Every structure is written in C-alpha cells, then in structure tokens.
Tab-separated table of C-alpha atoms in Angstrom:
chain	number	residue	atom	x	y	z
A	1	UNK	CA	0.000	0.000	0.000
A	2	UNK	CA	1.120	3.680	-0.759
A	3	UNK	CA	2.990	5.342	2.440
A	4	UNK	CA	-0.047	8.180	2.402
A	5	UNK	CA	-2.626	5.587	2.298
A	6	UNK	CA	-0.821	2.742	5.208
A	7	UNK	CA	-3.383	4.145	7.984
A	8	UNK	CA	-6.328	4.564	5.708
A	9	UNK	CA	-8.376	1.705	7.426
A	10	UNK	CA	-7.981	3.757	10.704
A	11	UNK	CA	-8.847	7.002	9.233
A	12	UNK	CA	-11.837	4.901	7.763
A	13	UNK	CA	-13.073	3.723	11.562
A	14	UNK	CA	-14.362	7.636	11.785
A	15	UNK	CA	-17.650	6.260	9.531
A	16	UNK	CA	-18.979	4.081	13.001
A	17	UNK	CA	-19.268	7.798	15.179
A	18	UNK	CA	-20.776	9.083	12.038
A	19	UNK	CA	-22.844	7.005	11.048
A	20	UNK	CA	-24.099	6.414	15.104
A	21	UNK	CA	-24.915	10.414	15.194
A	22	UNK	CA	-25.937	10.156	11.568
A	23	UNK	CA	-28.628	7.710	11.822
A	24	UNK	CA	-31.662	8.009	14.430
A	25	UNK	CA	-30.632	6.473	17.616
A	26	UNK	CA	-33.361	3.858	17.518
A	27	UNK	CA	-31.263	2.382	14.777
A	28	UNK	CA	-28.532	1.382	17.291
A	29	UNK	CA	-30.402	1.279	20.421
A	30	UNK	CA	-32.655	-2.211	19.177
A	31	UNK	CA	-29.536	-3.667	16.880
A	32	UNK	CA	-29.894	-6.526	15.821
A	33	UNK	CA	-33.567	-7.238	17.173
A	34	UNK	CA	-34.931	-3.685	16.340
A	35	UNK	CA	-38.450	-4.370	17.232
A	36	UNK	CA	-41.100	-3.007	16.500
A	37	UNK	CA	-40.079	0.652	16.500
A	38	UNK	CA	-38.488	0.424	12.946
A	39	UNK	CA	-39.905	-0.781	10.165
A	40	UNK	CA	-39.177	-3.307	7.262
A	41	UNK	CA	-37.188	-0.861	5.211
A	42	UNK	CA	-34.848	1.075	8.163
A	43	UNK	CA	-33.889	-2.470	9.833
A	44	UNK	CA	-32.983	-3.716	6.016
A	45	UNK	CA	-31.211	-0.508	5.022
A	46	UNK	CA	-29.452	0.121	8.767
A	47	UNK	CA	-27.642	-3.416	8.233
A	48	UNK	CA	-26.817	-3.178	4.603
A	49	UNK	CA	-25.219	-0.131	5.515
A	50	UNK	CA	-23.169	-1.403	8.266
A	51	UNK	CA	-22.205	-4.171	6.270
A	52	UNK	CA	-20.460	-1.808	3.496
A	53	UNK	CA	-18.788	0.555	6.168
A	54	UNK	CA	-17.518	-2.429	7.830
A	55	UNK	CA	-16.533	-4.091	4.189
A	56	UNK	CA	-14.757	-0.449	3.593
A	57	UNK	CA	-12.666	-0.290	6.923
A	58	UNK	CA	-11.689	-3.792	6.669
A	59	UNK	CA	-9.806	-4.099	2.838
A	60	UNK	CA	-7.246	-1.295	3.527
A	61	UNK	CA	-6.880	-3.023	6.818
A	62	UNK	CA	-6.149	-6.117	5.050
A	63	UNK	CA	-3.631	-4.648	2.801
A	64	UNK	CA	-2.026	-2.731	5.163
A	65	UNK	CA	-0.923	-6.345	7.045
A	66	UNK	CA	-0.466	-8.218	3.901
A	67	UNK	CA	-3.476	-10.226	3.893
A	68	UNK	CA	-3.838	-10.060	0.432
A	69	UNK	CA	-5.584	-13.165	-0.410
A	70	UNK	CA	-8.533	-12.279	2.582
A	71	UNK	CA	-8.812	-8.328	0.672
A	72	UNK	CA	-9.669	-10.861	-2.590
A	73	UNK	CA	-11.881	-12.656	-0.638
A	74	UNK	CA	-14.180	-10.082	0.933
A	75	UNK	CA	-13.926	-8.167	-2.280
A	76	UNK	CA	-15.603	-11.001	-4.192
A	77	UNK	CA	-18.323	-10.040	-1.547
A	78	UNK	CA	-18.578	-6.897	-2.359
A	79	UNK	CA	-20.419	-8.003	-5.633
A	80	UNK	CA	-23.159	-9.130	-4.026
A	81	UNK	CA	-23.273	-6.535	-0.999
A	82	UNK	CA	-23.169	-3.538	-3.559
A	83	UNK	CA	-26.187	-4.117	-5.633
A	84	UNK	CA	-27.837	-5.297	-2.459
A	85	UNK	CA	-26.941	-1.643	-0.572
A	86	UNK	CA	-28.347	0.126	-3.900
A	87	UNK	CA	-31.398	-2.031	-3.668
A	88	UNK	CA	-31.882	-0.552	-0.315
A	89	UNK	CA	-31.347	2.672	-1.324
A	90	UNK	CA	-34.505	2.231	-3.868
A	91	UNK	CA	-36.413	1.514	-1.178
A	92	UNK	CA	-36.443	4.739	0.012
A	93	UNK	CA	-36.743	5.738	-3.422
A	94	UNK	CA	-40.202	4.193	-3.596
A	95	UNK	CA	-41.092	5.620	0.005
A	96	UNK	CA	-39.968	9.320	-0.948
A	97	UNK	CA	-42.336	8.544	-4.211
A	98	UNK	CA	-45.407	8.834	-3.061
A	99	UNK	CA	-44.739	11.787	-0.157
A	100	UNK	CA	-45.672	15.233	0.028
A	101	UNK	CA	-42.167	16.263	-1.034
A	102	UNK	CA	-41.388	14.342	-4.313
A	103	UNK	CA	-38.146	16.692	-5.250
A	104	UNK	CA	-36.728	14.900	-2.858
A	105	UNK	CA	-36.197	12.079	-5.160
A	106	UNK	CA	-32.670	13.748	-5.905
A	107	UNK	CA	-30.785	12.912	-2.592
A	108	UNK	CA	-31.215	9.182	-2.938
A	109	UNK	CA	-31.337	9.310	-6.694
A	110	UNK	CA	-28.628	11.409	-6.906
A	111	UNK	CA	-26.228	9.377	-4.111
A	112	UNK	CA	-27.155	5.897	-5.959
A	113	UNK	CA	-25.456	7.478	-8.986
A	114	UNK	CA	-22.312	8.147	-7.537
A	115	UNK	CA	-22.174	4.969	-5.901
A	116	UNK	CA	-22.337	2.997	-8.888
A	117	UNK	CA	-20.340	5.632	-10.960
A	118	UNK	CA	-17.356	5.301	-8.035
A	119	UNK	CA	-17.792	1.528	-7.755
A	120	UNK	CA	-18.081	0.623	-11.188
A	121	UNK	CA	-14.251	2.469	-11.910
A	122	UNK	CA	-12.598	0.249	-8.370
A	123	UNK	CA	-13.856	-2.341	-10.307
A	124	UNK	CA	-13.058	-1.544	-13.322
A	125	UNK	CA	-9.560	-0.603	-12.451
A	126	UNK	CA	-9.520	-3.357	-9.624
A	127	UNK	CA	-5.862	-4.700	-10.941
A	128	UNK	CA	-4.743	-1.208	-10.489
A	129	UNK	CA	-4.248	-0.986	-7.010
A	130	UNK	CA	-3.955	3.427	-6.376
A	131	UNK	CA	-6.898	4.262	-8.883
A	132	UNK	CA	-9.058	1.106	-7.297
A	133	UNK	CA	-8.020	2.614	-3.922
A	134	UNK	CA	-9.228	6.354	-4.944
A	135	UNK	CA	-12.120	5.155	-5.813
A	136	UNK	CA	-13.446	3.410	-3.117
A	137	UNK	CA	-12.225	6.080	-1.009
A	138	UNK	CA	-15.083	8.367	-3.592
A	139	UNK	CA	-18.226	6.014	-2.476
A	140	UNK	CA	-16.799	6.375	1.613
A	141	UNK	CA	-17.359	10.135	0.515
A	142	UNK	CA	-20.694	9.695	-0.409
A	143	UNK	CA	-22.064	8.795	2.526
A	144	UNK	CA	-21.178	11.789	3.866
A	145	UNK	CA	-24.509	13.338	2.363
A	146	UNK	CA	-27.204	11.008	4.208
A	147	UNK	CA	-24.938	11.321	7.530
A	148	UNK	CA	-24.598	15.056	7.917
A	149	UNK	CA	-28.717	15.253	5.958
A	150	UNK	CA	-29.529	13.987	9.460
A	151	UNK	CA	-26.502	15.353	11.527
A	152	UNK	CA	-27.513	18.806	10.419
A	153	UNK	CA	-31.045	19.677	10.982
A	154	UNK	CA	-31.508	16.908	13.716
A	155	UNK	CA	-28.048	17.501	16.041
A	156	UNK	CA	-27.283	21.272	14.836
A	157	UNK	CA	-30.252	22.878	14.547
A	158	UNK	CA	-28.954	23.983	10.915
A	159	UNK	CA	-31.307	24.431	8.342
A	160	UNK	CA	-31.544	21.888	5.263
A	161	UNK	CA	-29.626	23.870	2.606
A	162	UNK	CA	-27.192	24.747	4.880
A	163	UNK	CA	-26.560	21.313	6.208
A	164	UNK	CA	-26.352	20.738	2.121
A	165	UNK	CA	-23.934	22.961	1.129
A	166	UNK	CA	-22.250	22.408	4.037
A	167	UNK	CA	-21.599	18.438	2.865
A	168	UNK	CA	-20.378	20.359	-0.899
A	169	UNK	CA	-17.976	22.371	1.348
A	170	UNK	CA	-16.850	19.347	3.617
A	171	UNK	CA	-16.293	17.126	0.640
A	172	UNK	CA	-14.212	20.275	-1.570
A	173	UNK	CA	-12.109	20.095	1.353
A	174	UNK	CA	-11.509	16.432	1.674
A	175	UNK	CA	-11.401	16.104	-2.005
A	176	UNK	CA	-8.824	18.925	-2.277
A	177	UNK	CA	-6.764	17.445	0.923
A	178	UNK	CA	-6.299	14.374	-1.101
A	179	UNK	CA	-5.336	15.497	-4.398
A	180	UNK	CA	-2.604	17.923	-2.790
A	181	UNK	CA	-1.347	14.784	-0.974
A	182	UNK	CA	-1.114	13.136	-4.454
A	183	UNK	CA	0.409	16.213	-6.044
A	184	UNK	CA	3.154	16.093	-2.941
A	185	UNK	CA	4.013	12.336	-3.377
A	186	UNK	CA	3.836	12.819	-7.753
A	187	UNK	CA	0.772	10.004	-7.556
A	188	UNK	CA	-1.956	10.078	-10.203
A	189	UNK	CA	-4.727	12.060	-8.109
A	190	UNK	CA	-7.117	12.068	-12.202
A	191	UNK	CA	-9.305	10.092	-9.895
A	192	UNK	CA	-10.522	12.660	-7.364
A	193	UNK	CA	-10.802	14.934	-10.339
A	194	UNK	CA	-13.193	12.349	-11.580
A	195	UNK	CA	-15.090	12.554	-8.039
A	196	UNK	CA	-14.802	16.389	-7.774
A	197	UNK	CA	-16.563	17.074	-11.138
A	198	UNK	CA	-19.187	14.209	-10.265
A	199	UNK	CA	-20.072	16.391	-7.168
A	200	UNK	CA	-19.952	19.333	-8.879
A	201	UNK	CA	-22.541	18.591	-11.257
A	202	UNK	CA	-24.439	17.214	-8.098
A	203	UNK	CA	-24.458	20.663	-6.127
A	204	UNK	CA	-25.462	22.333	-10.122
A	205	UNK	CA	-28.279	19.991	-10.022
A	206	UNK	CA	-29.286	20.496	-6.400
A	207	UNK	CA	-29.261	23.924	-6.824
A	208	UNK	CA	-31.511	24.631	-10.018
A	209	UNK	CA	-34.189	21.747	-7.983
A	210	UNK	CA	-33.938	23.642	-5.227
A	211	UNK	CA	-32.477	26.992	-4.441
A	212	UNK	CA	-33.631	28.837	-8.050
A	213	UNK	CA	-37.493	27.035	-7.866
C-alpha cells in the first residue's frame, strides 16, 4: 500500500461515530432485534449499511498487514453486498415517491449514482491498485450526504440547505486534501478529479431543484 494511504483503514473507523450520530438512535439502540419501532425498510437498510462501512474499513486493513488473499476474498463479496446496498437505497426511493415532497427524489437518486459511478471504476480498475483505492475512497465520501442530511437539521439545529452545502464544502475540502497529498508524493490524483466534477454537477443539479425554484 502507498505510504499516504498505510493508515487509511484507521482514518476509515471515523464512519462508526458518524454514522451512530448520523442515523436516528433507535437504529442502534434495538440492533440486531430492532423491534417493532423500525420498520421493514430502516432495519434492512441500517444493516446493509453497516455491512459496506464495515466491508470499507476492513480491505485497507487487510492490505495494510499483507493479507492479500482475505482483501480478494471479501472483495468477491462486495459483488453481491453492492447491488444489495443500492437495492436498499430504492427503497427509500419508492417511500420518498409517493410523499408530500417528491423533489426529494434527488438525494437518494442522486447518491445511488455516484455509488455505482465510483464503484463501477474500483472495479473496473480493480488490478490497479492506487486508482481502485481512490475510488473506493469516492463512495466512503458519499455517505457523507445522508450522515450530515440527518446530523444537520436533527443535532445542529442547521437548516436543510445549509446542512447541504455544508456536505459540498466538507467534501471540496476532503477532495482537495487528497489530491494535494497526491500532487506532494507525484501520484496520479485524475481520480478525485473524476469525483470532484461528479459532485460538482451534483451541487449544479441540487441547486436549479432547489435553491432557483
């Protein structure tokens, strides 16, 4: 693994406090029985979810102490985990459908793109080792939006399209962090230029729905 990336796993671990304060407590509080204070969808979606996060900490772990064949092995995983998180992801799709607030359609829509988009080029580019790296590090990114969309209004007291813009603004910085670190070691860093446009075109389109309508 690269000398900027050796302690990526750890820096990875930071998605369990996030996604505890990002996700309503009653998540965490009934895991794994739940009960009946969640339904179908939210116990379905809560484990998926900690199934990737936990998928994502462990491969840099595993590379990091030369396990090489085990990062294979729970890669091959991720094939089936993947379509099963988007599938949970169109669940919400189909709640958010037939609400009050239909425009909302573009957070989930919107995050399932990148996810693919980001996971489709690891695997595409799975036998090279830094751009497969970069680009799982894009879909950690994305869940960023869903975690501070709760984080925001529900532990800050911010409003919605401030806790929105303030993900763009978190993300710039992240993205930016990691391409100067790129720059500084003379690695390819094309792949958080990919990410960086792909989120740009996300806050144009989040915008025009909802700041000039």
């Amino acid at each position: 693994m690269e000398k900027g990336y050796r302690n990526l796993g750890y820096a990875l671990l930071l998605l369990i406090p996030l996604a505890y304060f990002g996700m309503d407590k009653s998540c965490f509080i009934h895991f794994p029985q739940f009960g009946e204070q969640m339904n179908g969808y939210l116990r379905f979606h809560t484990v998926v979810v900690l199934a990737w996060i936990g998928l994502l900490i462990a491969q840099p772990m595993l590379i990091r102490y030369h396990k090489v064949d085990w990062h294979r092995r729970v890669g091959k995983w991720s094939y089936f985990l993947f379509p099963v998180l988007i599938l949970s992801t169109w669940f919400q799709v189909i709640r958010i459908s037939g609400s009050d607030e239909p425009m909302n359609l573009f957070f989930p829509l919107a995050d399932s793109v990148l996810l693919i988009l980001f996971y489709g080029l690891a695997i595409y580019y799975r036998r090279q080792q830094p751009l497969h790296m970069r680009y799982m590090i894009g879909t950690a990114i994305v869940f960023l939006g869903p975690t501070l969309a709760y984080i925001g209004p529900h532990r800050l007291g911010w409003s919605a399209n401030f806790t929105q813009y303030a993900q763009y603004a978190i993300t710039i910085f992240l993205l930016t962090g990691l391409l100067r670190l790129d720059q500084m070691h003379g690695k390819k860093y094309n792949p958080y230029l990919i990410i960086g446009l792909s989120y740009a075109i996300h806050l144009l389109v989040y915008s025009l729905l909802f700041m000039w309508t």
